[in-house]
Coordinates of C-alpha atoms in Angstrom, one line a residue:
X734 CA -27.0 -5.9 4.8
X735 CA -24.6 -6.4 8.0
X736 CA -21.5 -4.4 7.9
X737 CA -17.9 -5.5 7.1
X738 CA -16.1 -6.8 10.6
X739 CA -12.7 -5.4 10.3
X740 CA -10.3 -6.9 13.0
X741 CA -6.9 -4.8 14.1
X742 CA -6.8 -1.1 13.9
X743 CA -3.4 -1.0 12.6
X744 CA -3.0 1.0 9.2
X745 CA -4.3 -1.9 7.4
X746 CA -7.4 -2.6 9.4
X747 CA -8.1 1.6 9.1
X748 CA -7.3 2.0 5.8
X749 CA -9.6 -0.7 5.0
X750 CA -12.6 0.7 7.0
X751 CA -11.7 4.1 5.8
X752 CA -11.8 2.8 1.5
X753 CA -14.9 0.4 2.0
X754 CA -16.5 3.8 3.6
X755 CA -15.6 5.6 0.7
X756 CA -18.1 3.0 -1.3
X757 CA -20.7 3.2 0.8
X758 CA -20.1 0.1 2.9
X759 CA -20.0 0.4 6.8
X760 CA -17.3 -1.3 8.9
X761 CA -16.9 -2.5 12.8
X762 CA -13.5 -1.9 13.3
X763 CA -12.3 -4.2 16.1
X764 CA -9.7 -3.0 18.6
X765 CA -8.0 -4.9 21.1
X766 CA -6.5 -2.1 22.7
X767 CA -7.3 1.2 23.9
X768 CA -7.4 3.1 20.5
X769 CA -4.1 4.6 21.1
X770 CA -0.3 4.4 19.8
X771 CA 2.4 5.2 22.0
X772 CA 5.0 7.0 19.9
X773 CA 7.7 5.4 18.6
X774 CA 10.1 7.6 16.2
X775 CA 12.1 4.9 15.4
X776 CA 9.9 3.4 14.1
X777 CA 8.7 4.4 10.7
X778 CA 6.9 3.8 6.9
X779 CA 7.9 5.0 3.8
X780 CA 5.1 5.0 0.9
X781 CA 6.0 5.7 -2.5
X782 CA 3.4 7.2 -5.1
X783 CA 0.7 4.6 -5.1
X784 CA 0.2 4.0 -0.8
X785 CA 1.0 7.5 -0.6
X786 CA -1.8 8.9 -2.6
X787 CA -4.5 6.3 -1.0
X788 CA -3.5 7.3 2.3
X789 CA -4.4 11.1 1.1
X790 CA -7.4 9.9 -0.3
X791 CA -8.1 8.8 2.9
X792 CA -8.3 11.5 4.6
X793 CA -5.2 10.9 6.5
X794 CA -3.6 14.2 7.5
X795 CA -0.3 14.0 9.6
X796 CA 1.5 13.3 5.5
X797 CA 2.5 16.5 5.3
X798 CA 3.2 18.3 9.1
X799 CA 5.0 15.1 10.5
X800 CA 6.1 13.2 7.3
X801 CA 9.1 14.2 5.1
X802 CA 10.0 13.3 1.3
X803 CA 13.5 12.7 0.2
X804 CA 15.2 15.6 -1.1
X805 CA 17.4 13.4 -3.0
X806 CA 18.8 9.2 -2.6
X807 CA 22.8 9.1 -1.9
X808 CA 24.9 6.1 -2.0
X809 CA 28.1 5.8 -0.8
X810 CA 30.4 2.5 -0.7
X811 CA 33.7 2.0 1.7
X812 CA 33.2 6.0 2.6
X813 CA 33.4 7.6 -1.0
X814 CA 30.2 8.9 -2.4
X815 CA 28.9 6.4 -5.5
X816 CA 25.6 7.5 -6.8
X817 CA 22.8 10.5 -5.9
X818 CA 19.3 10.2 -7.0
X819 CA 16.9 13.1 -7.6
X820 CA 13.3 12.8 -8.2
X821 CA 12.2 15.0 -11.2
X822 CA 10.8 12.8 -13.1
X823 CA 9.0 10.6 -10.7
X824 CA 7.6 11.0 -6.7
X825 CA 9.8 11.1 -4.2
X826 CA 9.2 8.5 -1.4
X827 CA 7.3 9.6 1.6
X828 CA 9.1 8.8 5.2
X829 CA 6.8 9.3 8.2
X830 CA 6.5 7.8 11.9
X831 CA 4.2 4.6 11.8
X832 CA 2.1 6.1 15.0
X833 CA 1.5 9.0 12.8
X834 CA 0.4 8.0 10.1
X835 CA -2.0 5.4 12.2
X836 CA -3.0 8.9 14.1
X837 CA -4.4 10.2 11.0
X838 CA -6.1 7.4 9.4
X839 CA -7.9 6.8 13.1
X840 CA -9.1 10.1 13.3
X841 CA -10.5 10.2 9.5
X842 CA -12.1 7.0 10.4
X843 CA -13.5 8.3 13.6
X844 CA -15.3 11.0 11.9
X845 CA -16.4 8.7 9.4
X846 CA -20.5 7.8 9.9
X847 CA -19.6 4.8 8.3
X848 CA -16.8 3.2 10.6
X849 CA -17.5 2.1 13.6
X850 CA -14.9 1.3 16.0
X851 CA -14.8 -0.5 19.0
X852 CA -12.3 -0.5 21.2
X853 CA -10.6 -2.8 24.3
X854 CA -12.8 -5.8 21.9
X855 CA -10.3 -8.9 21.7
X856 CA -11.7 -11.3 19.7
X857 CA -11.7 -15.1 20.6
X858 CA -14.5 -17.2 18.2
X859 CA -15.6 -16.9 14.8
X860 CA -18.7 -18.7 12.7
X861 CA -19.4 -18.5 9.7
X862 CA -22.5 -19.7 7.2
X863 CA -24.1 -18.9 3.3
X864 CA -24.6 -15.1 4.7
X865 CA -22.4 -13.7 6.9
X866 CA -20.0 -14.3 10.0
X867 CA -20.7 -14.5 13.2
X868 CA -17.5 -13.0 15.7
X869 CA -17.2 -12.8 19.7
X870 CA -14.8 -10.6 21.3
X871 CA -14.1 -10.1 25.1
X872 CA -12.9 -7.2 26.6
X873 CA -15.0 -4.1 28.3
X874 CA -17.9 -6.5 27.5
X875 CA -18.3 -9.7 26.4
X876 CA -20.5 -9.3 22.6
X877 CA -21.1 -11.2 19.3
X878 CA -21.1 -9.5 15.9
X879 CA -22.6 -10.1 12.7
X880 CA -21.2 -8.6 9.4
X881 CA -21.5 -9.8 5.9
X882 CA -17.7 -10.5 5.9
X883 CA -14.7 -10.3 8.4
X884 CA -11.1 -9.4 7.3
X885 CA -8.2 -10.1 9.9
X886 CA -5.6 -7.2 9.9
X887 CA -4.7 -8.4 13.2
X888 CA -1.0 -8.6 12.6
X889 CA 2.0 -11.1 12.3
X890 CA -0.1 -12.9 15.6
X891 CA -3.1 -12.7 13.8
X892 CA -5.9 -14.5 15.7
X893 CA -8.2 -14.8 12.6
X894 CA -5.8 -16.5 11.1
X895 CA -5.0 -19.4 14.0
X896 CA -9.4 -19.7 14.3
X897 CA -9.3 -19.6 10.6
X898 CA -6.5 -22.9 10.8
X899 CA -4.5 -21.2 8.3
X900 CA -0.8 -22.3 8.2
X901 CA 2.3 -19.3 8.2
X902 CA 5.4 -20.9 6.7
X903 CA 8.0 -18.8 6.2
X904 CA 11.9 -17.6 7.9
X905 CA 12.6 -16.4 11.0
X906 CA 15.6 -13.7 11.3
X907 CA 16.3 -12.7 7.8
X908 CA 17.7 -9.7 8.8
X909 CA 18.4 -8.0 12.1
X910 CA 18.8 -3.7 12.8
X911 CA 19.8 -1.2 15.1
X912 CA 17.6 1.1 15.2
X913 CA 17.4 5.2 16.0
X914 CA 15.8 8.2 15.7
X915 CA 17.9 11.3 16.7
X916 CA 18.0 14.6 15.8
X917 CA 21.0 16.4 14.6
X918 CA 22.7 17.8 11.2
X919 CA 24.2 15.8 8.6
X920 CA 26.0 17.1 5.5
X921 CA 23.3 16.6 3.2
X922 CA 20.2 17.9 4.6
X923 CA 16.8 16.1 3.7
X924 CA 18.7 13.4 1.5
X925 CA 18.5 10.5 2.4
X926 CA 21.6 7.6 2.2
X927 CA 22.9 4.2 2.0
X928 CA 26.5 3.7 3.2
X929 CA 27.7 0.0 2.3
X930 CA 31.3 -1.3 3.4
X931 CA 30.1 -5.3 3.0
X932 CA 29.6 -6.9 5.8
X933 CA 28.5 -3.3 7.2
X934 CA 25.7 -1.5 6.3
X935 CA 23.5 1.4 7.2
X936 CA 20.6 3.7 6.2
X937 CA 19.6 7.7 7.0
X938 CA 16.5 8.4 6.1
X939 CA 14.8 12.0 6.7
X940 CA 12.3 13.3 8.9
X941 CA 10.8 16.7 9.6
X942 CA 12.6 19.2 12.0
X943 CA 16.0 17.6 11.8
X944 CA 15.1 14.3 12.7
X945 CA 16.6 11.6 11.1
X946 CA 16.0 7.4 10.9
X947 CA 19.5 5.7 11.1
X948 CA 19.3 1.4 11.0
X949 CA 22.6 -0.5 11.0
X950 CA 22.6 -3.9 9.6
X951 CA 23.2 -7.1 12.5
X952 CA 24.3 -10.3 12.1
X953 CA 20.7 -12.1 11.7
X954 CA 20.9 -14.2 15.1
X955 CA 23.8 -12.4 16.9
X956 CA 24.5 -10.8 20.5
X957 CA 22.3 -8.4 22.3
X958 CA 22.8 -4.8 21.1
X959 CA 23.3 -2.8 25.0
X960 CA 23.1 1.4 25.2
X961 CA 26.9 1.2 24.9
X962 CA 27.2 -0.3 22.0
X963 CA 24.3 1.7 20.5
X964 CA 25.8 4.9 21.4
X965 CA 29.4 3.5 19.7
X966 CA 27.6 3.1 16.7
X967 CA 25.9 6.3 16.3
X968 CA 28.9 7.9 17.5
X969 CA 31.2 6.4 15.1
X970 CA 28.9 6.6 12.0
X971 CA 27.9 10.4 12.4
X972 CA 32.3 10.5 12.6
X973 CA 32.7 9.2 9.6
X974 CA 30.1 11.5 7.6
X975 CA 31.1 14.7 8.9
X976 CA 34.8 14.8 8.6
X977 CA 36.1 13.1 11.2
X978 CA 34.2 14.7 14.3
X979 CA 31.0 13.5 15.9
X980 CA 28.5 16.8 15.7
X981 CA 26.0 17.2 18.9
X982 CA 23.4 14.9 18.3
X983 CA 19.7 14.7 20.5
X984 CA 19.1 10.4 20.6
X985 CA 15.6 10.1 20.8
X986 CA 14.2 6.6 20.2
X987 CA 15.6 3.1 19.9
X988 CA 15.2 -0.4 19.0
X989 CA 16.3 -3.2 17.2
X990 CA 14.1 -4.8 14.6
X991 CA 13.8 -8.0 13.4
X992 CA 12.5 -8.8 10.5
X993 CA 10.9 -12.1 9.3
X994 CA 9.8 -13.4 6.0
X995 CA 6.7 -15.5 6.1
X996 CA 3.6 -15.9 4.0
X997 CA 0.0 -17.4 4.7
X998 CA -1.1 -20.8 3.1
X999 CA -5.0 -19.0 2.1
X1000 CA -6.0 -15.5 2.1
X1001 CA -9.5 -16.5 1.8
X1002 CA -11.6 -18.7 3.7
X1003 CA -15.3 -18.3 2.6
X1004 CA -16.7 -15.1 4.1
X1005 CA -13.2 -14.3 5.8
X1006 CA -10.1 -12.8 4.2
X1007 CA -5.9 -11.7 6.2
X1008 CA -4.5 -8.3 4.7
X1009 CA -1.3 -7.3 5.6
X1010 CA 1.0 -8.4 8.7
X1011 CA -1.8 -11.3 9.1
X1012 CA -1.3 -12.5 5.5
X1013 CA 2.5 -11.5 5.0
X1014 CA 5.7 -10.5 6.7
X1015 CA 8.6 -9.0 4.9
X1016 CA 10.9 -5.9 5.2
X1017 CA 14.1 -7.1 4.1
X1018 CA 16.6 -5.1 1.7
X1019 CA 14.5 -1.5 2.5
X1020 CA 10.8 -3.4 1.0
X1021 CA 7.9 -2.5 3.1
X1022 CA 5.3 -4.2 5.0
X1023 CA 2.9 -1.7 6.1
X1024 CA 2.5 -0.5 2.1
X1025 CA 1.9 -4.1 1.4
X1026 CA -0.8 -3.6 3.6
X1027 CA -2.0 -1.1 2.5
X1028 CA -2.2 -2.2 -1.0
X1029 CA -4.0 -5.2 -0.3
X1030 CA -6.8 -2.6 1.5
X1031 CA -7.1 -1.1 -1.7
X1032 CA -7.1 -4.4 -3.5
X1033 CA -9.9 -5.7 -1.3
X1034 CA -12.0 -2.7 -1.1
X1035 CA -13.7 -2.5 -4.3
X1036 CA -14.2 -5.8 -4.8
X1037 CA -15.9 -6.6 -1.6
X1038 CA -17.9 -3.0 -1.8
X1039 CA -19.1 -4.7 -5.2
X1040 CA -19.9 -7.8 -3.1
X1041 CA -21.9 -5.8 -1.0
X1042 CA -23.9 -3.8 -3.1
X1043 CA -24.8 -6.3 -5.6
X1044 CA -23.5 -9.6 -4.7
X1045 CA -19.8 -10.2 -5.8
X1046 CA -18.6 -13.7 -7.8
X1047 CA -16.5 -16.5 -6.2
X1048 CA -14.6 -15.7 -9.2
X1049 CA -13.9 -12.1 -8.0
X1050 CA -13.5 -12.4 -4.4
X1051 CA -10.6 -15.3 -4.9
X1052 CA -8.9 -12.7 -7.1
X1053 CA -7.9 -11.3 -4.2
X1054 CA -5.8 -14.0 -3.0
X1055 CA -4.7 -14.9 -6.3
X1056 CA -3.3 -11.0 -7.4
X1057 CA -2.2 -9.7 -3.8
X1058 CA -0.4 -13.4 -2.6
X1059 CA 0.9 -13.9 -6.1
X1060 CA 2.3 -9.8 -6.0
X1061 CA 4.0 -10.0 -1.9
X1062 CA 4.9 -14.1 -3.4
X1063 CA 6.8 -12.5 -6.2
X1064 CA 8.6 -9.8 -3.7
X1065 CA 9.8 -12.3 -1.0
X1066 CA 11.4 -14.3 -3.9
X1067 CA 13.1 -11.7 -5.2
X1068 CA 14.3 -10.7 -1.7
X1069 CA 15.4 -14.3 -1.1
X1070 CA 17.4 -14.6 -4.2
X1071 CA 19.2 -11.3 -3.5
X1072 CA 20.0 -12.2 0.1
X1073 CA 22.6 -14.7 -0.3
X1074 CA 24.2 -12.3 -3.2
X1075 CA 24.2 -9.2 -1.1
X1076 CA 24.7 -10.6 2.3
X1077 CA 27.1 -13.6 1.5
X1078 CA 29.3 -12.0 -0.9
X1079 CA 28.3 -14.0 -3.7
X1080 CA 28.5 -12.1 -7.1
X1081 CA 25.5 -10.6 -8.7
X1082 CA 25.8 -12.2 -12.5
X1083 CA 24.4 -15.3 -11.5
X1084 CA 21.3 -13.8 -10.1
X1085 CA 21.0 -10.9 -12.6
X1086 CA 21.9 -12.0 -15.6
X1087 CA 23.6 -9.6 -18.1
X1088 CA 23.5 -6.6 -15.7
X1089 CA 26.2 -4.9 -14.2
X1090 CA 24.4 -4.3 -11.5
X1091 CA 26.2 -3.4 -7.7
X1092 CA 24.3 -4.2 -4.5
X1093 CA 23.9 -0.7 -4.2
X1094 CA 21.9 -0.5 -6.8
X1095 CA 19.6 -3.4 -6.1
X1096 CA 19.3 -2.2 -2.5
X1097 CA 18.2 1.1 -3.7
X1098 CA 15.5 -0.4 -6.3
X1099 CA 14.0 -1.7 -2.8
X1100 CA 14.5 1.5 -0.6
X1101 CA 12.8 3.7 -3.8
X1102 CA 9.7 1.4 -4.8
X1103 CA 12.0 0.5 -7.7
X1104 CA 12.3 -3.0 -9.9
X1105 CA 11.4 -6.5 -8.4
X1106 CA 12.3 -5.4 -4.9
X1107 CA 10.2 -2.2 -4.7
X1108 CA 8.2 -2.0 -8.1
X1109 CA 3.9 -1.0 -7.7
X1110 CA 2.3 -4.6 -8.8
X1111 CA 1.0 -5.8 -12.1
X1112 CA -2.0 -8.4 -12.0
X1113 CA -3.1 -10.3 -14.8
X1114 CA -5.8 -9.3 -16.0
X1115 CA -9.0 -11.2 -16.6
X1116 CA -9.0 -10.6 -20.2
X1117 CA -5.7 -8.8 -22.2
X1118 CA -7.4 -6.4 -24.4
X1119 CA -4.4 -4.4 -25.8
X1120 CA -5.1 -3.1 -29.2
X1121 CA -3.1 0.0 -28.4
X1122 CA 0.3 -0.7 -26.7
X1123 CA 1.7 2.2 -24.1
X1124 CA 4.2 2.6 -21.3
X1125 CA 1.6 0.7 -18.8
X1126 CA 1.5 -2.7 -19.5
X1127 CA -2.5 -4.2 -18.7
X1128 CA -3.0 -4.8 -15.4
X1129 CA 0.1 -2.3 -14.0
X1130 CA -0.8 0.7 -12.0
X1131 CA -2.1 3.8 -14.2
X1132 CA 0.3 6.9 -14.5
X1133 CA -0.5 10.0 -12.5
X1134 CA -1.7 11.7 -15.4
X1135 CA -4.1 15.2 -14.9
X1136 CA -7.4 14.5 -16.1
X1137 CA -10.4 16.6 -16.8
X1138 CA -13.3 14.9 -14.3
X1139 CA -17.0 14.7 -14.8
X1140 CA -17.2 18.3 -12.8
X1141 CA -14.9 19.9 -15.3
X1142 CA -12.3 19.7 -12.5
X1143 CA -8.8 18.8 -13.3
X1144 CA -7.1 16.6 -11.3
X1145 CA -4.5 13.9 -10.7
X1146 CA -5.7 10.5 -12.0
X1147 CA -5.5 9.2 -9.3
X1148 CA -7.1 11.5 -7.1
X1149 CA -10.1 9.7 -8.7
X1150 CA -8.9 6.1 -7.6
X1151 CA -10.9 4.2 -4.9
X1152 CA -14.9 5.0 -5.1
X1153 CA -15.7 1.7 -6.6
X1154 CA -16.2 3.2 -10.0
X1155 CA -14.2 2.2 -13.4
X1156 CA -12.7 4.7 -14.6
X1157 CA -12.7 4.8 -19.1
X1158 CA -10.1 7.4 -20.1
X1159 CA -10.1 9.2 -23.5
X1160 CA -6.5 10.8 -24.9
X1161 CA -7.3 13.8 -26.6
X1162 CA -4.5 16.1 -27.2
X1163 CA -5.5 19.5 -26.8
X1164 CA -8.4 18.8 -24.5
X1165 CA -6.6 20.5 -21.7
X1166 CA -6.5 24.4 -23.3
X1167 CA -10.4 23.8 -24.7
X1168 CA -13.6 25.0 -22.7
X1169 CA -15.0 21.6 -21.8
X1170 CA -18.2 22.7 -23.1
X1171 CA -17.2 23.0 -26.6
X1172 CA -15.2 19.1 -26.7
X1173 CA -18.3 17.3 -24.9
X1174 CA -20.6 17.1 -28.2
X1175 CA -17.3 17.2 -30.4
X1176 CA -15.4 13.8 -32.1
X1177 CA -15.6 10.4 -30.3
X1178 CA -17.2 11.7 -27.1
X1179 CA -21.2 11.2 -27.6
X1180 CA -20.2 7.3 -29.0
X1181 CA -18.1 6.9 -25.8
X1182 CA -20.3 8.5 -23.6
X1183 CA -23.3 6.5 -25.1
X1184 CA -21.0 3.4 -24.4
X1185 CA -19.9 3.9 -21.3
X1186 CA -23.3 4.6 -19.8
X1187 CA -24.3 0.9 -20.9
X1188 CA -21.6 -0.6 -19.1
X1189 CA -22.7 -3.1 -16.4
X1190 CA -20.4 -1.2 -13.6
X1191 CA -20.9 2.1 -12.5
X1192 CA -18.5 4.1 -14.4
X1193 CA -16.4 7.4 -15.3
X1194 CA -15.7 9.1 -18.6
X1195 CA -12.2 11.2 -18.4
X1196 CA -10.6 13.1 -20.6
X1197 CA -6.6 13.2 -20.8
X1198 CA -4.4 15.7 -22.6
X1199 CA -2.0 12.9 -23.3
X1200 CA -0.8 9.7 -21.5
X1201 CA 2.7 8.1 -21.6
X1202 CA 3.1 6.1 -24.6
X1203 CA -0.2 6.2 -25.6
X1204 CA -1.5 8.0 -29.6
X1205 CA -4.4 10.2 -29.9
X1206 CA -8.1 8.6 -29.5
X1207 CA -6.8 6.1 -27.2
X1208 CA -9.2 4.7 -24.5
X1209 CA -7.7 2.8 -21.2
X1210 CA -10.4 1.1 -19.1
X1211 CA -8.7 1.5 -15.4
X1212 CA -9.9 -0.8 -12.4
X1213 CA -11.2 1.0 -8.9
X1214 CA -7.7 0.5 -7.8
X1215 CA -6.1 2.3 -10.0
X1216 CA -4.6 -1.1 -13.0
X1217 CA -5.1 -0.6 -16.2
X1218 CA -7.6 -3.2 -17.9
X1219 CA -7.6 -2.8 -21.2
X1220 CA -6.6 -0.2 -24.4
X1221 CA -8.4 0.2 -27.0
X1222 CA -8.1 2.3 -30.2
X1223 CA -10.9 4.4 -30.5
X1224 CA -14.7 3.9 -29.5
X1225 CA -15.2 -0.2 -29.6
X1226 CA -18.3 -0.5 -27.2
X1227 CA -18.8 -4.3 -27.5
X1228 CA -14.8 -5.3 -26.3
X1229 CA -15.4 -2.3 -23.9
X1230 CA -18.5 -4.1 -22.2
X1231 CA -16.4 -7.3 -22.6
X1232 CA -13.7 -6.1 -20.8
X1233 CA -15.4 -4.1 -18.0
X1234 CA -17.6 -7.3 -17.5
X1235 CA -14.6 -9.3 -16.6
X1236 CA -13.4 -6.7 -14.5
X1237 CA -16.2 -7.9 -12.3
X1238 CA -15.9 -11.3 -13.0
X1239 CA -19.4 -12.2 -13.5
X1240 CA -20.7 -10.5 -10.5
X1241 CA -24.5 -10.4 -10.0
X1242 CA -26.7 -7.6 -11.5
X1243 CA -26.6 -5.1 -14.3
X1244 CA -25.6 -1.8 -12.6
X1245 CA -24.3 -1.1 -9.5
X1246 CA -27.3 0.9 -7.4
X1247 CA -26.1 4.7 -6.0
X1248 CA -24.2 4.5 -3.6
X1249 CA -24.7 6.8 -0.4
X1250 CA -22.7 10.0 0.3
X1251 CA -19.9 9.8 3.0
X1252 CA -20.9 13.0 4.7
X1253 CA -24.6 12.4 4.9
X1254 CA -25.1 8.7 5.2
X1255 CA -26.7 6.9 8.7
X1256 CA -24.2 5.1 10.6
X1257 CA -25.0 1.1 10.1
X1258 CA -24.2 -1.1 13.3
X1259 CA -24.9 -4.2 14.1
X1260 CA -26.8 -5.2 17.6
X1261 CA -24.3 -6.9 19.3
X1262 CA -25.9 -9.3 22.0
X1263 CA -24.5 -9.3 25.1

């Protein structure tokens, strides 16, 4: 079968090469350009738990030498100190230049035999019929390309999408920023902060070796921002938060950013699909593009792997569209309901009813990956199978949890996330200080082994210590992505097949076949014709 034509090597497009690779399904990654990112240190990602842990499982590996994690989330409103945040009980977010983190996942994916990508390839026509698509790029050589699908993470220009004739409504100018990356001390090292004196507003956000991100809010269509004024600001700010007195400061990068809000008509058009910056722009009130991106790569993934390997449903490959357009729909709304109240002065009881709620603390809920702003998605799943209730609702993302692995390894759930496997997890309380040897044969497990290996998906049996909310003997289906399908109390293998069935929405086929292993399998390419 013809691989998977991925266009844009942004950290959509790679991510998305990089997780179909990791199910066995070669890519041609399309490049316009030379392959390279010039670095920009203003301009930066955060990713919170979820992004964060796919870009590891990646293989992405410039996280942890050129990305930093909030020691700690300060407010501060009219100059006096209001709230600080620490992260205990929950992941810190993960703040890291975007050319870096592009660096890593193109150098995973060059290494990977799977991806192929092609570089200085600008493509201009796509075709498509009942088995594939057909795609011609110019560049170093004039070539067309066959593959069995073509996603366009070409960006907020996204050609696929204008050959594709798929509309972007949306606004232009929500919000505006100064932007700079400098390096220098502040008074609270490796924390970052939001200083609010409505109409003014800005942001510091951590990054390795004294580096810091600080964005100042603009009026939405106002004057030209010149060095002068740029230096006034960061002048005057770094004043005001250490006493008084400006401290030497090194200005390394700036910009201003505008950001828009605008989302595509379709996501899907037959053997096509837009992810990320081609599909959705956003970034207002500290939400985040790029990890929208990136969970729409992890979204798609699996379900086109499945495609590939054993035929997918229509059912299952508009799901797509209808979970990750519904999810970024849902977060431009909220954004768009909270602009008038944050940015216009308007109070905050008519949009959040019965909270005492300041903008602070809205704004945070979107800089932390928190609430309606920021929250991981839920999709609605295919069938609501919840005879056991716990702290995940069905179709929310799973909790980190350490599980016991087929290997007898332990590891963080969702270490486990994104080889096109479900995962079934077992709660067994005590599991965790046992030899696995002696719980294998022992209570439920031979019924739910014996179940699970009759499922019609390629499938995992885990074993938890515990899980948030959930009693003893529980069992929680979890998609390839990482959302919960279904609970169930106990061993019930007819609702299990049920619900693992729907997972896959009817696709084609009992089982899914093996699938080859990363570091052995032949490189696939298509023969381009010149």
């Amino acid at each position: 079968m013809d691989p998977v034509i991925v266009v844009g090597s942004g950290p959509v497009g790679l991510s998305l090469s990089l997780a179909l690779a990791g199910q066995g399904v070669p890519s041609v990654l399309l490049d316009e350009g030379p392959g390279k990112d010039e670095p920009r240190p203003a301009r930066t990602v955060v990713l919170h738990a979820d992004t964060a842990a796919m870009a590891h499982r990646l293989g992405c590996t410039t996280l942890r030498d050129e990305g930093a994690y909030f020691a700690a989330w300060r407010t501060m409103r009219r100059g006096r100190p209001a709230q600080r945040i620490t992260f205990e009980d929950h992941p810190a977010p993960l703040h890291l230049p975007q050319h870096a983190l592009t660096r890593g996942l193109r150098d995973a994916a060059t290494a990977h035999p799977l991806v192929q990508l092609v570089t200085d390839s600008k493509l201009d026509a796509l075709e498509q019929d009942g088995r594939g698509v057909t795609a011609h790029t110019r560049g170093a050589e004039t070539t067309w390309w066959r593959g069995s699908y073509l996603v366009g993470c070409d960006g907020a220009r996204s050609t696929v999408r204008k050959l594709l004739g798929i509309r972007f409504p949306g606004r232009t100018a929500v919000e505006r920023h100064a932007v700079a990356a400098l390096r220098t001390e502040l008074p609270w090292p490796g924390e970052a902060l939001l200083d609010r004196s409505p109409p003014q507003e800005v942001t510091s956000r951590p990054l390795p070796d004294g580096v810091w991100r600080l964005d100042w809010l603009l009026p939405a269509r106002g004057e030209l921002v010149t060095p002068d004024a740029l230096v006034a600001l960061i002048r005057d700010t770094l004043a005001g938060w250490c006493g008084g007195t400006t401290p030497p400061y090194d200005l390394i990068d700036t910009g201003v950013q505008t950001l828009h809000h605008r989302l595509a008509r379709r996501w899907r058009d037959g053997r096509a699909f837009l992810a990320g910056d081609a599909a959705h722009l956003l970034g207002a009130l500290g939400t985040q593009g790029v990890e929208e991106g990136l969970r729409d790569a992890e979204n798609l993934a699996w379900k086109l792997a499945l495609a590939w390997h054993q035929g997918a449903s229509e059912a299952l490959l508009d799901s797509y569209e209808d979970e990750r357009r519904t999810a970024v729909a849902a977060r431009l709304r909220a954004a768009d309901q909270a602009l008038p109240v944050l940015r216009g002065g308007g109070g905050l009881r008519t949009l959040l009813s019965g909270a005492a709620r300041t903008g602070e603390t809205l704004l945070t809920d979107g800089h932390l990956g928190r609430g309606p702003l920021g929250g991981e998605p839920t999709y609605a799943p295919p069938v609501a199978v919840r005879e056991v209730p716990t702290a995940t609702e069905p179709g929310g993302p799973v909790a980190n949890v350490p599980v016991t692995a087929p290997d007898g390894a332990t590891v963080p759930l969702r270490d486990l996330l994104g080889q096109g496997r479900l995962l079934v997890v077992l709660v067994a309380p005590g599991t965790g200080v046992w030899d696995r040897r002696h719980w294998l044969g022992a209570g439920l497990m031979p019924r739910l082994a014996a179940a699970v290996s009759a499922l019609p998906v390629r499938t995992d049996l885990l074993v938890a210590d515990g899980y948030p909310g959930a009693p003893a003997h529980t069992v929680l289906l979890v998609r390839p992505d990482g959302h919960l399908a279904a609970t169930f109390a106990g061993v019930r293998p007819a609702e299990l097949y049920e619900a693992a069935d729907a997972v896959r929405a009817g696709a084609p086929g009992s089982r899914l076949p093996g699938l080859p292993a990363p570091t052995t399998a032949p490189r696939t390419t298509p023969t381009p014709t010149t």
